[in-house]
Amino acid sequence: MRNYSLIIAAFFALLLSAQLTWAEDVPCIHRTLSLNVIDSSGVPVNGVTTDDLQATFRSRPLKILSIVPDDRPHRIVILLDASGSMAAQRGRVLASATALANAPLKNSRIALIIFGSKIIEQLDFSQGQAAVVERLRQIGTGESPSKELFKGKTTLYDSMLAALRLIENPTSADAVYLASNGLNDRSRAHLDTVETEFLSTGVRLFEWLFITEIANRDLDPEQSFAVGSVSALGKTTGGATTMISALNFQNREELLTAVDLLHQEIIHNYRIEIDLPESLKRPQGWKLRPSEKNKDSWKKFRITHPTELASCGPKI
């Protein structure tokens, strides 16, 4: 009888262990990610379904479980680079941030972080959109100036992590909008840490990188590689990167149009659900492209989604 009791106890222990393992694996197998389909005019495409796309993982077909409009609240952190390297672009970088802050935020909230050699100013979501707009206006007009603005070194990577921390319980509906030149010379954090954090939370990164300042600098190979890696991070997270030069946006109307399209891309996204064949020990890429029926008609469409899957599933 004693041996029989031991067998029963061992069986239930094994069953409990299997259930715990299964529970741990489910978040890593089932993924809810952000998806955008943008037409040739830069406008989000409506009515996308599972029949419109095909997915592959490790060169094998991957079943798309669902695609639905993302009606969750969208939180956007404007991350404004006010280091010395952006001094020559002061007016343009403020204009791009102000245009987004002034956008009509349907089902959205906005916050602001201004950084240089440290976090200079921060307005969280509780302070509201109007406070963000007013502070950017004050900086642009020279009212209530800060002696730290557009001076000193750049804590880009640390500030990107600070932007993520500002979003409580982040999801793939949320986004960070970075206005910078991609240079970094002060951070304690490394870029691979930033990428891991964005992928694990699901938060998308949208970048406006001012390449005029980069072109005017003599960058060593390590700096050039870092700037290139930062510019690639938008696509990796399911966001987008726009390279801004002196030739972009010759007038205010062009700027406002571009920012409006960016805002629409941030808030008019889809949620796509997939199940992976196994949990991931390390980040891995996957592909999403038009289905056979759409491969010709969608040639000029842009499909954006996280191109890397985190080793543990994004919070949803």
Coordinates of C-alpha atoms in Angstrom, one line a residue:
M1 CA 0.0 0.0 0.0
R2 CA 2.9 2.4 0.8
N3 CA 4.5 1.8 -2.6
Y4 CA 1.1 2.4 -4.3
S5 CA 0.8 5.8 -2.4
L6 CA 4.3 6.8 -3.5
I7 CA 3.4 6.0 -7.1
I8 CA 0.3 8.1 -7.0
A9 CA 2.2 11.0 -5.4
A10 CA 4.9 10.8 -8.0
F11 CA 2.3 10.7 -10.8
F12 CA 0.6 13.9 -9.5
A13 CA 4.0 15.6 -9.0
L14 CA 4.9 14.8 -12.6
L15 CA 1.5 16.0 -13.8
L16 CA 1.9 19.3 -11.9
S17 CA 5.4 19.8 -13.3
A18 CA 4.1 19.3 -16.8
Q19 CA 1.3 21.8 -16.3
L20 CA 3.7 24.4 -14.9
T21 CA 6.1 23.8 -17.9
W22 CA 3.2 24.2 -20.3
A23 CA 2.0 27.4 -18.5
E24 CA 5.5 28.8 -18.8
D25 CA 5.8 27.9 -22.5
V26 CA 2.4 29.3 -23.6
P27 CA 3.4 33.0 -23.5
C28 CA 6.5 32.2 -25.5
I29 CA 4.6 30.2 -28.1
H30 CA 1.5 32.4 -28.5
R31 CA 2.4 35.9 -29.7
T32 CA 0.2 39.0 -30.1
L33 CA 2.2 41.6 -32.1
S34 CA 1.7 44.9 -33.8
L35 CA 1.0 45.1 -37.6
N36 CA 0.7 47.9 -40.1
V37 CA 0.0 47.8 -43.8
I38 CA 0.8 51.1 -45.4
D39 CA -0.1 52.0 -49.0
S40 CA 2.1 53.9 -51.5
S41 CA 0.7 57.2 -50.3
G42 CA 1.7 56.5 -46.7
V43 CA -1.9 55.8 -45.6
P44 CA -2.8 52.8 -43.4
V45 CA -4.8 50.1 -45.3
N46 CA -8.1 49.2 -43.7
G47 CA -9.8 45.8 -43.7
V48 CA -6.7 43.6 -43.6
T49 CA -7.5 39.9 -42.8
T50 CA -5.6 36.7 -42.3
D51 CA -6.2 35.8 -46.0
D52 CA -4.2 38.9 -47.1
L53 CA -0.8 37.8 -45.6
Q54 CA 1.4 34.8 -45.2
A55 CA 3.9 34.2 -42.5
T56 CA 7.0 32.0 -42.3
F57 CA 9.3 31.0 -39.4
R58 CA 12.6 29.2 -40.1
S59 CA 11.6 29.0 -43.8
R60 CA 8.4 27.1 -42.9
P61 CA 4.8 28.3 -43.1
L62 CA 3.4 29.8 -39.9
K63 CA -0.3 29.9 -39.3
I64 CA -1.8 33.4 -38.6
L65 CA -4.5 33.0 -36.0
S66 CA -6.1 36.4 -36.3
I67 CA -5.7 40.0 -37.5
V68 CA -7.9 42.6 -35.9
P69 CA -7.8 46.4 -35.5
D70 CA -6.0 47.4 -32.4
D71 CA -8.6 49.3 -30.4
R72 CA -6.6 49.4 -27.2
P73 CA -5.6 52.8 -25.8
H74 CA -2.4 54.1 -27.4
R75 CA 0.3 55.7 -25.3
I76 CA 3.0 57.7 -27.1
V77 CA 6.2 59.0 -25.4
I78 CA 7.9 61.8 -27.4
L79 CA 11.6 61.4 -26.7
L80 CA 13.3 64.6 -27.7
D81 CA 17.1 64.8 -28.1
A82 CA 18.3 68.2 -26.7
S83 CA 22.0 67.4 -26.5
G84 CA 24.7 69.6 -27.9
S85 CA 24.8 67.5 -31.1
M86 CA 21.3 68.7 -32.0
A87 CA 21.9 72.4 -31.4
A88 CA 22.1 73.2 -35.1
Q89 CA 18.8 71.3 -35.6
R90 CA 17.0 72.9 -32.6
G91 CA 14.1 74.5 -34.6
R92 CA 13.5 71.5 -36.8
V93 CA 13.5 68.9 -34.0
L94 CA 11.2 71.0 -31.9
A95 CA 8.9 71.5 -34.9
S96 CA 8.6 67.7 -35.5
A97 CA 7.9 67.0 -31.8
T98 CA 5.4 69.9 -31.6
A99 CA 3.5 68.8 -34.7
L100 CA 3.0 65.3 -33.2
A101 CA 2.0 66.7 -29.8
N102 CA -0.6 68.9 -31.5
A103 CA -2.1 65.9 -33.4
P104 CA -5.7 65.0 -32.6
L105 CA -5.1 62.0 -30.3
K106 CA -8.1 59.7 -30.7
N107 CA -7.9 56.9 -28.0
S108 CA -4.4 58.1 -27.2
R109 CA -2.4 59.8 -24.5
I110 CA 1.0 61.5 -24.8
A111 CA 4.0 62.0 -22.6
L112 CA 7.4 63.8 -23.1
I113 CA 11.0 63.2 -22.2
I114 CA 13.7 65.7 -23.1
F115 CA 17.2 64.4 -22.7
G116 CA 20.8 65.5 -23.2
S117 CA 23.6 64.3 -20.9
K118 CA 20.8 63.2 -18.6
I119 CA 17.0 63.4 -18.5
I120 CA 16.4 67.1 -18.5
E121 CA 12.6 67.3 -18.3
Q122 CA 9.8 64.8 -18.1
L123 CA 6.0 65.1 -18.4
D124 CA 4.2 61.9 -17.7
F125 CA 0.8 60.8 -19.1
S126 CA -1.1 62.2 -16.1
Q127 CA -0.1 65.7 -17.0
G128 CA -1.9 65.6 -20.3
Q129 CA -1.4 66.5 -23.9
A130 CA -2.0 70.2 -23.3
A131 CA 1.0 70.4 -20.9
V132 CA 3.2 68.7 -23.4
V133 CA 2.2 71.2 -26.2
E134 CA 2.7 74.1 -23.9
R135 CA 6.1 73.1 -22.8
L136 CA 7.3 72.6 -26.3
R137 CA 5.9 76.0 -27.2
Q138 CA 7.7 77.6 -24.4
I139 CA 11.0 76.0 -25.4
G140 CA 10.5 77.0 -29.1
T141 CA 9.7 80.7 -28.2
G142 CA 12.4 81.0 -25.6
E143 CA 10.0 81.3 -22.7
S144 CA 11.0 79.6 -19.4
P145 CA 14.3 78.4 -20.9
S146 CA 16.6 75.8 -19.5
K147 CA 20.3 76.3 -19.5
E148 CA 20.8 72.5 -20.1
L149 CA 18.9 72.4 -23.4
F150 CA 20.9 71.6 -26.6
K151 CA 24.2 71.4 -24.7
G152 CA 26.5 68.6 -23.6
K153 CA 26.7 64.9 -24.4
T154 CA 24.0 62.4 -25.3
T155 CA 22.5 59.6 -23.1
L156 CA 20.4 58.2 -26.0
Y157 CA 20.3 54.5 -24.9
D158 CA 19.6 55.4 -21.2
S159 CA 16.8 57.7 -22.3
M160 CA 15.2 55.2 -24.6
L161 CA 14.9 52.8 -21.6
A162 CA 13.5 55.7 -19.5
A163 CA 10.8 56.2 -22.1
L164 CA 9.8 52.5 -21.7
R165 CA 9.7 52.8 -18.0
L166 CA 7.2 55.7 -18.3
I167 CA 4.7 53.3 -19.9
E168 CA 3.0 51.3 -17.1
N169 CA 2.3 47.7 -18.2
P170 CA 3.4 48.4 -21.8
T171 CA 1.8 46.7 -24.8
S172 CA 2.2 46.6 -28.6
A173 CA -0.4 49.4 -28.8
D174 CA 2.2 51.8 -27.3
A175 CA 5.0 53.7 -29.0
V176 CA 8.1 55.8 -28.4
Y177 CA 8.7 58.6 -30.9
L178 CA 12.4 59.5 -31.0
A179 CA 13.6 62.8 -32.6
S180 CA 17.4 62.6 -32.6
N181 CA 20.4 62.1 -34.8
G182 CA 21.1 58.6 -33.4
L183 CA 24.4 59.6 -31.8
N184 CA 25.2 58.3 -28.3
D185 CA 28.3 59.1 -26.2
R186 CA 27.2 59.0 -22.5
S187 CA 24.9 56.1 -21.8
R188 CA 25.6 53.3 -19.4
A189 CA 23.1 51.0 -21.2
H190 CA 24.1 49.2 -24.3
L191 CA 22.0 49.2 -27.5
D192 CA 21.4 45.4 -27.4
T193 CA 19.8 45.9 -23.9
V194 CA 17.5 48.6 -25.5
E195 CA 16.5 46.2 -28.3
T196 CA 15.8 43.4 -25.9
E197 CA 13.6 45.6 -23.7
F198 CA 11.6 46.9 -26.7
L199 CA 11.0 43.5 -28.1
S200 CA 10.0 42.0 -24.7
T201 CA 7.4 44.7 -24.0
G202 CA 6.1 44.9 -27.6
V203 CA 6.4 48.7 -27.6
R204 CA 7.2 50.1 -31.1
L205 CA 9.9 52.7 -31.9
F206 CA 9.2 55.4 -34.4
E207 CA 12.3 57.4 -35.3
W208 CA 13.0 60.7 -37.0
L209 CA 16.7 60.8 -37.4
F210 CA 18.3 64.1 -38.5
I211 CA 21.1 62.9 -40.8
T212 CA 22.3 66.4 -41.6
E213 CA 24.1 66.6 -38.3
I214 CA 25.6 63.1 -38.8
A215 CA 26.9 64.0 -42.2
N216 CA 28.7 67.1 -40.8
R217 CA 30.6 64.9 -38.3
D218 CA 33.6 62.8 -38.6
L219 CA 32.4 59.5 -37.2
D220 CA 34.7 56.6 -36.3
P221 CA 33.6 53.1 -37.4
E222 CA 32.2 52.3 -34.0
Q223 CA 30.0 55.5 -34.0
S224 CA 28.9 54.8 -37.6
F225 CA 27.9 51.3 -36.7
A226 CA 26.0 52.5 -33.7
V227 CA 24.0 55.1 -35.7
G228 CA 23.2 52.5 -38.3
S229 CA 22.0 50.1 -35.6
V230 CA 19.8 52.7 -34.0
S231 CA 18.2 53.5 -37.4
A232 CA 17.5 49.8 -37.9
L233 CA 15.8 49.5 -34.5
G234 CA 12.5 51.1 -35.7
K235 CA 11.9 48.3 -38.2
T236 CA 13.0 45.6 -35.7
T237 CA 10.4 46.7 -33.2
G238 CA 7.5 47.0 -35.7
G239 CA 7.8 50.8 -35.9
A240 CA 9.5 52.9 -38.6
T241 CA 12.5 55.1 -39.3
T242 CA 12.4 58.3 -41.3
M243 CA 15.7 59.9 -42.2
I244 CA 15.5 63.7 -42.2
S245 CA 17.9 65.8 -44.2
A246 CA 18.0 69.5 -45.1
L247 CA 16.1 68.7 -48.2
N248 CA 13.0 67.3 -46.3
F249 CA 10.0 69.5 -45.6
Q250 CA 10.7 72.8 -47.3
N251 CA 7.6 74.3 -45.7
R252 CA 5.4 73.8 -42.6
E253 CA 2.6 72.1 -44.6
E254 CA 4.9 69.3 -45.8
L255 CA 6.0 68.7 -42.2
L256 CA 2.5 68.6 -40.9
T257 CA 1.4 66.2 -43.6
A258 CA 4.3 63.9 -42.8
V259 CA 3.7 64.0 -39.1
D260 CA 0.0 63.3 -39.6
L261 CA 0.8 60.2 -41.6
L262 CA 3.2 59.1 -38.9
H263 CA 0.5 59.6 -36.2
Q264 CA -2.0 57.6 -38.2
E265 CA 0.5 54.8 -38.5
I266 CA 1.0 54.8 -34.7
I267 CA -2.7 54.6 -33.8
H268 CA -4.2 52.7 -36.8
N269 CA -2.4 49.5 -36.3
Y270 CA -3.6 45.9 -36.2
R271 CA -3.0 43.1 -33.6
I272 CA -1.8 39.9 -35.3
E273 CA -1.8 36.7 -33.4
I274 CA 0.5 33.7 -34.2
D275 CA 1.5 30.5 -32.5
L276 CA 5.1 29.4 -32.8
P277 CA 6.0 25.7 -33.2
E278 CA 8.2 26.0 -30.0
S279 CA 9.4 28.4 -27.4
L280 CA 12.5 30.4 -28.3
K281 CA 15.7 30.2 -26.4
R282 CA 17.0 33.4 -28.1
P283 CA 15.5 36.1 -30.3
Q284 CA 14.7 35.0 -33.8
G285 CA 13.4 36.5 -37.0
W286 CA 10.3 35.7 -38.9
K287 CA 8.8 37.0 -42.2
L288 CA 5.4 38.4 -43.1
R289 CA 4.5 39.1 -46.7
P290 CA 1.4 39.4 -49.0
S291 CA -0.4 36.2 -49.7
E292 CA -0.3 34.8 -53.2
K293 CA -3.5 36.6 -54.2
N294 CA -2.0 40.0 -53.2
K295 CA 1.6 39.6 -54.3
D296 CA 1.1 41.8 -57.4
S297 CA -1.5 44.3 -56.1
W298 CA 0.5 44.9 -52.9
K299 CA 3.9 45.4 -54.5
K300 CA 4.1 49.1 -53.3
F301 CA 2.6 48.5 -49.9
R302 CA 4.7 48.5 -46.8
I303 CA 4.1 45.9 -44.2
T304 CA 5.6 46.7 -40.7
H305 CA 5.7 44.3 -37.8
P306 CA 8.4 43.3 -35.3
T307 CA 10.9 41.5 -37.4
E308 CA 12.5 39.9 -34.4
L309 CA 10.7 37.7 -31.9
A310 CA 11.8 38.0 -28.3
S311 CA 12.9 34.9 -26.5
C312 CA 9.9 35.4 -24.2
G313 CA 6.6 36.6 -25.5
P314 CA 5.7 40.4 -25.5
K315 CA 3.3 41.5 -22.8
I316 CA -0.2 41.7 -24.4

